[in-house]
Amino acid sequence: MIIGVGGLQATCPGCGGTEFEAMPGNELRTESKLTCTSCGRISIYHDLLEQIGERAMKQANESLAKLKGGSNE
């Protein structure tokens, strides 16, 4: 599965992969462990969602900075 919101996808902290597999027998919850299908590293679903949120905030702040910078010219 790909963990994403809008155009942003979570990436494995180990290899940068974007495909994850839920551990067998578990419902997907924020505390669920997911395995990267590329390298096998285990990540927590909540951490992957948080990663997306941080990237979204960074992009939003960069966009705002560009808009503010452009209005002063």
mmCIF file of N, CA, C and O in Angstrom:
data_model
loop_
_atom_site.group_PDB
_atom_site.id
_atom_site.type_symbol
_atom_site.label_atom_id
_atom_site.label_comp_id
_atom_site.label_asym_id
_atom_site.label_seq_id
_atom_site.Cartn_x
_atom_site.Cartn_y
_atom_site.Cartn_z
ATOM 1 N N MET A 1 0.840 -1.175 0.000
ATOM 2 C CA MET A 1 0.000 0.000 0.000
ATOM 3 C C MET A 1 0.879 1.229 0.000
ATOM 4 O O MET A 1 2.009 1.193 0.491
ATOM 5 N N ILE A 2 0.369 2.285 -0.571
ATOM 6 C CA ILE A 2 1.058 3.570 -0.573
ATOM 7 C C ILE A 2 0.350 4.450 0.441
ATOM 8 O O ILE A 2 -0.877 4.550 0.440
ATOM 9 N N ILE A 3 1.123 5.070 1.325
ATOM 10 C CA ILE A 3 0.570 5.964 2.337
ATOM 11 C C ILE A 3 0.732 7.378 1.797
ATOM 12 O O ILE A 3 1.851 7.852 1.612
ATOM 13 N N GLY A 4 -0.390 8.038 1.499
ATOM 14 C CA GLY A 4 -0.286 9.358 0.923
ATOM 15 C C GLY A 4 -1.502 10.217 1.189
ATOM 16 O O GLY A 4 -2.576 9.716 1.499
ATOM 17 N N VAL A 5 -1.282 11.515 1.070
ATOM 18 C CA VAL A 5 -2.349 12.502 1.188
ATOM 19 C C VAL A 5 -2.110 13.509 0.073
ATOM 20 O O VAL A 5 -1.016 14.074 -0.030
ATOM 21 N N GLY A 6 -3.101 13.716 -0.752
ATOM 22 C CA GLY A 6 -2.918 14.605 -1.885
ATOM 23 C C GLY A 6 -1.806 14.060 -2.767
ATOM 24 O O GLY A 6 -1.767 12.890 -3.075
ATOM 25 N N GLY A 7 -0.868 14.887 -3.115
ATOM 26 C CA GLY A 7 0.246 14.451 -3.945
ATOM 27 C C GLY A 7 1.462 14.011 -3.142
ATOM 28 O O GLY A 7 2.495 13.694 -3.715
ATOM 29 N N LEU A 8 1.366 13.989 -1.815
ATOM 30 C CA LEU A 8 2.503 13.623 -0.970
ATOM 31 C C LEU A 8 2.415 12.167 -0.551
ATOM 32 O O LEU A 8 1.350 11.696 -0.142
ATOM 33 N N GLN A 9 3.533 11.473 -0.643
ATOM 34 C CA GLN A 9 3.599 10.078 -0.227
ATOM 35 C C GLN A 9 4.638 9.920 0.867
ATOM 36 O O GLN A 9 5.694 10.559 0.826
ATOM 37 N N ALA A 10 4.337 9.067 1.817
ATOM 38 C CA ALA A 10 5.312 8.734 2.847
ATOM 39 C C ALA A 10 6.418 7.898 2.220
ATOM 40 O O ALA A 10 6.174 7.130 1.283
ATOM 41 N N THR A 11 7.620 8.079 2.724
ATOM 42 C CA THR A 11 8.744 7.291 2.238
ATOM 43 C C THR A 11 9.388 6.554 3.408
ATOM 44 O O THR A 11 9.387 7.028 4.540
ATOM 45 N N CYS A 12 9.946 5.415 3.103
ATOM 46 C CA CYS A 12 10.647 4.622 4.099
ATOM 47 C C CYS A 12 11.871 5.396 4.579
ATOM 48 O O CYS A 12 12.657 5.867 3.752
ATOM 49 N N PRO A 13 12.061 5.518 5.887
ATOM 50 C CA PRO A 13 13.238 6.215 6.397
ATOM 51 C C PRO A 13 14.551 5.495 6.073
ATOM 52 O O PRO A 13 15.612 6.096 6.102
ATOM 53 N N GLY A 14 14.456 4.224 5.732
ATOM 54 C CA GLY A 14 15.655 3.452 5.438
ATOM 55 C C GLY A 14 16.109 3.553 3.996
ATOM 56 O O GLY A 14 17.270 3.817 3.710
ATOM 57 N N CYS A 15 15.166 3.365 3.065
ATOM 58 C CA CYS A 15 15.566 3.275 1.655
ATOM 59 C C CYS A 15 14.852 4.270 0.748
ATOM 60 O O CYS A 15 15.181 4.385 -0.420
ATOM 61 N N GLY A 16 13.840 4.966 1.277
ATOM 62 C CA GLY A 16 13.100 5.911 0.452
ATOM 63 C C GLY A 16 11.964 5.284 -0.332
ATOM 64 O O GLY A 16 11.304 5.955 -1.113
ATOM 65 N N GLY A 17 11.736 3.990 -0.139
ATOM 66 C CA GLY A 17 10.641 3.306 -0.820
ATOM 67 C C GLY A 17 9.289 3.887 -0.432
ATOM 68 O O GLY A 17 9.142 4.506 0.621
ATOM 69 N N THR A 18 8.295 3.664 -1.274
ATOM 70 C CA THR A 18 6.966 4.237 -1.012
ATOM 71 C C THR A 18 5.873 3.181 -0.857
ATOM 72 O O THR A 18 4.714 3.533 -0.690
ATOM 73 N N GLU A 19 6.235 1.909 -0.898
ATOM 74 C CA GLU A 19 5.234 0.847 -0.751
ATOM 75 C C GLU A 19 5.430 0.147 0.586
ATOM 76 O O GLU A 19 6.547 -0.241 0.940
ATOM 77 N N PHE A 20 4.320 -0.023 1.297
ATOM 78 C CA PHE A 20 4.352 -0.639 2.615
ATOM 79 C C PHE A 20 3.323 -1.751 2.687
ATOM 80 O O PHE A 20 2.345 -1.751 1.955
ATOM 81 N N GLU A 21 3.564 -2.671 3.593
ATOM 82 C CA GLU A 21 2.666 -3.792 3.834
ATOM 83 C C GLU A 21 2.327 -3.822 5.311
ATOM 84 O O GLU A 21 3.220 -3.711 6.157
ATOM 85 N N ALA A 22 1.042 -3.985 5.633
ATOM 86 C CA ALA A 22 0.641 -4.110 7.026
ATOM 87 C C ALA A 22 1.088 -5.462 7.560
ATOM 88 O O ALA A 22 1.159 -6.436 6.809
ATOM 89 N N MET A 23 1.409 -5.495 8.831
ATOM 90 C CA MET A 23 1.782 -6.757 9.465
ATOM 91 C C MET A 23 0.553 -7.666 9.441
ATOM 92 O O MET A 23 -0.571 -7.200 9.620
ATOM 93 N N PRO A 24 0.728 -8.948 9.202
ATOM 94 C CA PRO A 24 -0.401 -9.878 9.104
ATOM 95 C C PRO A 24 -1.291 -9.865 10.342
ATOM 96 O O PRO A 24 -0.797 -9.802 11.467
ATOM 97 N N GLY A 25 -2.593 -9.886 10.102
ATOM 98 C CA GLY A 25 -3.570 -10.009 11.181
ATOM 99 C C GLY A 25 -3.886 -8.729 11.919
ATOM 100 O O GLY A 25 -4.595 -8.762 12.911
ATOM 101 N N ASN A 26 -3.381 -7.595 11.459
ATOM 102 C CA ASN A 26 -3.632 -6.332 12.156
ATOM 103 C C ASN A 26 -4.507 -5.412 11.314
ATOM 104 O O ASN A 26 -4.314 -5.291 10.117
ATOM 105 N N GLU A 27 -5.465 -4.762 12.001
ATOM 106 C CA GLU A 27 -6.228 -3.702 11.356
ATOM 107 C C GLU A 27 -5.333 -2.473 11.308
ATOM 108 O O GLU A 27 -4.482 -2.292 12.168
ATOM 109 N N LEU A 28 -5.511 -1.632 10.313
ATOM 110 C CA LEU A 28 -4.690 -0.442 10.189
ATOM 111 C C LEU A 28 -5.141 0.595 11.210
ATOM 112 O O LEU A 28 -6.266 1.093 11.154
ATOM 113 N N ARG A 29 -4.272 0.861 12.156
ATOM 114 C CA ARG A 29 -4.497 1.876 13.190
ATOM 115 C C ARG A 29 -3.256 2.748 13.270
ATOM 116 O O ARG A 29 -2.218 2.384 12.736
ATOM 117 N N THR A 30 -3.337 3.857 13.959
ATOM 118 C CA THR A 30 -2.187 4.755 14.013
ATOM 119 C C THR A 30 -0.956 4.084 14.607
ATOM 120 O O THR A 30 0.161 4.413 14.236
ATOM 121 N N GLU A 31 -1.142 3.117 15.482
ATOM 122 C CA GLU A 31 -0.002 2.435 16.101
ATOM 123 C C GLU A 31 0.439 1.184 15.338
ATOM 124 O O GLU A 31 1.358 0.485 15.751
ATOM 125 N N SER A 32 -0.194 0.919 14.201
ATOM 126 C CA SER A 32 0.130 -0.269 13.415
ATOM 127 C C SER A 32 1.554 -0.212 12.873
ATOM 128 O O SER A 32 2.058 0.851 12.499
ATOM 129 N N LYS A 33 2.186 -1.379 12.808
ATOM 130 C CA LYS A 33 3.512 -1.505 12.217
ATOM 131 C C LYS A 33 3.352 -1.878 10.752
ATOM 132 O O LYS A 33 2.577 -2.765 10.414
ATOM 133 N N LEU A 34 4.083 -1.166 9.898
ATOM 134 C CA LEU A 34 4.071 -1.434 8.469
ATOM 135 C C LEU A 34 5.490 -1.773 8.033
ATOM 136 O O LEU A 34 6.460 -1.207 8.535
ATOM 137 N N THR A 35 5.595 -2.683 7.085
ATOM 138 C CA THR A 35 6.893 -3.093 6.577
ATOM 139 C C THR A 35 7.104 -2.517 5.184
ATOM 140 O O THR A 35 6.224 -2.625 4.330
ATOM 141 N N CYS A 36 8.263 -1.920 4.966
ATOM 142 C CA CYS A 36 8.624 -1.431 3.637
ATOM 143 C C CYS A 36 8.817 -2.643 2.733
ATOM 144 O O CYS A 36 9.542 -3.575 3.083
ATOM 145 N N THR A 37 8.182 -2.629 1.575
ATOM 146 C CA THR A 37 8.294 -3.775 0.675
ATOM 147 C C THR A 37 9.641 -3.816 -0.039
ATOM 148 O O THR A 37 10.011 -4.846 -0.590
ATOM 149 N N SER A 38 10.376 -2.703 -0.015
ATOM 150 C CA SER A 38 11.692 -2.676 -0.672
ATOM 151 C C SER A 38 12.806 -3.203 0.221
ATOM 152 O O SER A 38 13.616 -4.011 -0.207
ATOM 153 N N CYS A 39 12.865 -2.724 1.476
ATOM 154 C CA CYS A 39 13.993 -3.081 2.343
ATOM 155 C C CYS A 39 13.604 -3.865 3.591
ATOM 156 O O CYS A 39 14.471 -4.339 4.314
ATOM 157 N N GLY A 40 12.305 -3.954 3.889
ATOM 158 C CA GLY A 40 11.861 -4.709 5.055
ATOM 159 C C GLY A 40 11.864 -3.932 6.357
ATOM 160 O O GLY A 40 11.517 -4.468 7.404
ATOM 161 N N ARG A 41 12.240 -2.664 6.322
ATOM 162 C CA ARG A 41 12.262 -1.860 7.549
ATOM 163 C C ARG A 41 10.839 -1.669 8.057
ATOM 164 O O ARG A 41 9.912 -1.443 7.280
ATOM 165 N N ILE A 42 10.689 -1.720 9.370
ATOM 166 C CA ILE A 42 9.378 -1.540 9.996
ATOM 167 C C ILE A 42 9.212 -0.091 10.408
ATOM 168 O O ILE A 42 10.102 0.507 11.014
ATOM 169 N N SER A 43 8.066 0.477 10.055
ATOM 170 C CA SER A 43 7.710 1.842 10.438
ATOM 171 C C SER A 43 6.348 1.814 11.106
ATOM 172 O O SER A 43 5.532 0.931 10.844
ATOM 173 N N ILE A 44 6.096 2.799 11.941
ATOM 174 C CA ILE A 44 4.788 2.956 12.584
ATOM 175 C C ILE A 44 3.936 3.858 11.692
ATOM 176 O O ILE A 44 4.408 4.893 11.205
ATOM 177 N N TYR A 45 2.699 3.454 11.471
ATOM 178 C CA TYR A 45 1.778 4.194 10.600
ATOM 179 C C TYR A 45 1.708 5.671 10.997
ATOM 180 O O TYR A 45 1.775 6.559 10.150
ATOM 181 N N HIS A 46 1.591 5.945 12.291
ATOM 182 C CA HIS A 46 1.522 7.324 12.778
ATOM 183 C C HIS A 46 2.749 8.123 12.341
ATOM 184 O O HIS A 46 2.639 9.281 11.933
ATOM 185 N N ASP A 47 3.923 7.520 12.408
ATOM 186 C CA ASP A 47 5.155 8.211 12.022
ATOM 187 C C ASP A 47 5.147 8.555 10.530
ATOM 188 O O ASP A 47 5.630 9.618 10.128
ATOM 189 N N LEU A 48 4.607 7.657 9.724
ATOM 190 C CA LEU A 48 4.517 7.914 8.288
ATOM 191 C C LEU A 48 3.536 9.057 8.002
ATOM 192 O O LEU A 48 3.803 9.919 7.158
ATOM 193 N N LEU A 49 2.420 9.079 8.723
ATOM 194 C CA LEU A 49 1.460 10.170 8.563
ATOM 195 C C LEU A 49 2.063 11.492 9.019
ATOM 196 O O LEU A 49 1.875 12.535 8.377
ATOM 197 N N GLU A 50 2.808 11.447 10.106
ATOM 198 C CA GLU A 50 3.466 12.648 10.615
ATOM 199 C C GLU A 50 4.490 13.174 9.603
ATOM 200 O O GLU A 50 4.618 14.370 9.399
ATOM 201 N N GLN A 51 5.194 12.263 8.967
ATOM 202 C CA GLN A 51 6.163 12.634 7.930
ATOM 203 C C GLN A 51 5.466 13.415 6.807
ATOM 204 O O GLN A 51 5.967 14.449 6.347
ATOM 205 N N ILE A 52 4.312 12.938 6.386
ATOM 206 C CA ILE A 52 3.552 13.618 5.333
ATOM 207 C C ILE A 52 3.126 15.005 5.812
ATOM 208 O O ILE A 52 3.233 15.987 5.075
ATOM 209 N N GLY A 53 2.647 15.088 7.045
ATOM 210 C CA GLY A 53 2.221 16.376 7.606
ATOM 211 C C GLY A 53 3.352 17.388 7.655
ATOM 212 O O GLY A 53 3.171 18.566 7.319
ATOM 213 N N GLU A 54 4.536 16.934 8.059
ATOM 214 C CA GLU A 54 5.691 17.830 8.114
ATOM 215 C C GLU A 54 6.080 18.322 6.720
ATOM 216 O O GLU A 54 6.392 19.495 6.537
ATOM 217 N N ARG A 55 6.041 17.435 5.744
ATOM 218 C CA ARG A 55 6.369 17.828 4.372
ATOM 219 C C ARG A 55 5.331 18.801 3.822
ATOM 220 O O ARG A 55 5.666 19.748 3.104
ATOM 221 N N ALA A 56 4.055 18.575 4.156
ATOM 222 C CA ALA A 56 2.994 19.471 3.698
ATOM 223 C C ALA A 56 3.186 20.866 4.302
ATOM 224 O O ALA A 56 3.035 21.876 3.603
ATOM 225 N N MET A 57 3.535 20.920 5.591
ATOM 226 C CA MET A 57 3.762 22.215 6.241
ATOM 227 C C MET A 57 4.964 22.926 5.625
ATOM 228 O O MET A 57 4.934 24.137 5.401
ATOM 229 N N LYS A 58 6.009 22.185 5.331
ATOM 230 C CA LYS A 58 7.197 22.776 4.713
ATOM 231 C C LYS A 58 6.839 23.372 3.348
ATOM 232 O O LYS A 58 7.231 24.497 3.035
ATOM 233 N N GLN A 59 6.091 22.623 2.554
ATOM 234 C CA GLN A 59 5.683 23.118 1.239
ATOM 235 C C GLN A 59 4.804 24.359 1.360
ATOM 236 O O GLN A 59 4.946 25.314 0.602
ATOM 237 N N ALA A 60 3.884 24.343 2.339
ATOM 238 C CA ALA A 60 3.001 25.486 2.535
ATOM 239 C C ALA A 60 3.805 26.719 2.945
ATOM 240 O O ALA A 60 3.572 27.816 2.432
ATOM 241 N N ASN A 61 4.764 26.538 3.847
ATOM 242 C CA ASN A 61 5.587 27.667 4.286
ATOM 243 C C ASN A 61 6.439 28.208 3.145
ATOM 244 O O ASN A 61 6.599 29.421 3.010
ATOM 245 N N GLU A 62 6.971 27.327 2.308
ATOM 246 C CA GLU A 62 7.757 27.760 1.159
ATOM 247 C C GLU A 62 6.890 28.534 0.175
ATOM 248 O O GLU A 62 7.314 29.555 -0.372
ATOM 249 N N SER A 63 5.675 28.068 -0.040
ATOM 250 C CA SER A 63 4.757 28.760 -0.949
ATOM 251 C C SER A 63 4.399 30.142 -0.418
ATOM 252 O O SER A 63 4.358 31.120 -1.166
ATOM 253 N N LEU A 64 4.149 30.234 0.888
ATOM 254 C CA LEU A 64 3.834 31.529 1.497
ATOM 255 C C LEU A 64 5.018 32.485 1.389
ATOM 256 O O LEU A 64 4.844 33.663 1.093
ATOM 257 N N ALA A 65 6.211 31.969 1.617
ATOM 258 C CA ALA A 65 7.411 32.808 1.519
ATOM 259 C C ALA A 65 7.568 33.338 0.096
ATOM 260 O O ALA A 65 7.924 34.511 -0.100
ATOM 261 N N LYS A 66 7.302 32.504 -0.897
ATOM 262 C CA LYS A 66 7.397 32.949 -2.289
ATOM 263 C C LYS A 66 6.355 34.028 -2.586
ATOM 264 O O LYS A 66 6.643 35.007 -3.269
ATOM 265 N N LEU A 67 5.132 33.828 -2.086
ATOM 266 C CA LEU A 67 4.084 34.823 -2.306
ATOM 267 C C LEU A 67 4.432 36.155 -1.650
ATOM 268 O O LEU A 67 4.252 37.219 -2.241
ATOM 269 N N LYS A 68 4.939 36.091 -0.433
ATOM 270 C CA LYS A 68 5.321 37.327 0.269
ATOM 271 C C LYS A 68 6.494 37.991 -0.418
ATOM 272 O O LYS A 68 6.533 39.204 -0.553
ATOM 273 N N GLY A 69 7.449 37.211 -0.865
ATOM 274 C CA GLY A 69 8.615 37.742 -1.568
ATOM 275 C C GLY A 69 8.230 38.380 -2.886
ATOM 276 O O GLY A 69 8.757 39.408 -3.280
ATOM 277 N N GLY A 70 7.271 37.787 -3.571
ATOM 278 C CA GLY A 70 6.834 38.296 -4.874
ATOM 279 C C GLY A 70 6.034 39.578 -4.766
ATOM 280 O O GLY A 70 6.032 40.385 -5.669
ATOM 281 N N SER A 71 5.368 39.814 -3.631
ATOM 282 C CA SER A 71 4.544 41.016 -3.492
ATOM 283 C C SER A 71 5.382 42.247 -3.172
ATOM 284 O O SER A 71 4.903 43.353 -3.288
ATOM 285 N N ASN A 72 6.643 42.062 -2.775
ATOM 286 C CA ASN A 72 7.510 43.199 -2.445
ATOM 287 C C ASN A 72 8.275 43.708 -3.651
ATOM 288 O O ASN A 72 9.003 44.659 -3.570
ATOM 289 N N GLU A 73 8.164 43.068 -4.793
ATOM 290 C CA GLU A 73 8.949 43.471 -5.981
ATOM 291 C C GLU A 73 8.272 44.562 -6.739
ATOM 292 O O GLU A 73 7.146 44.801 -6.761
#
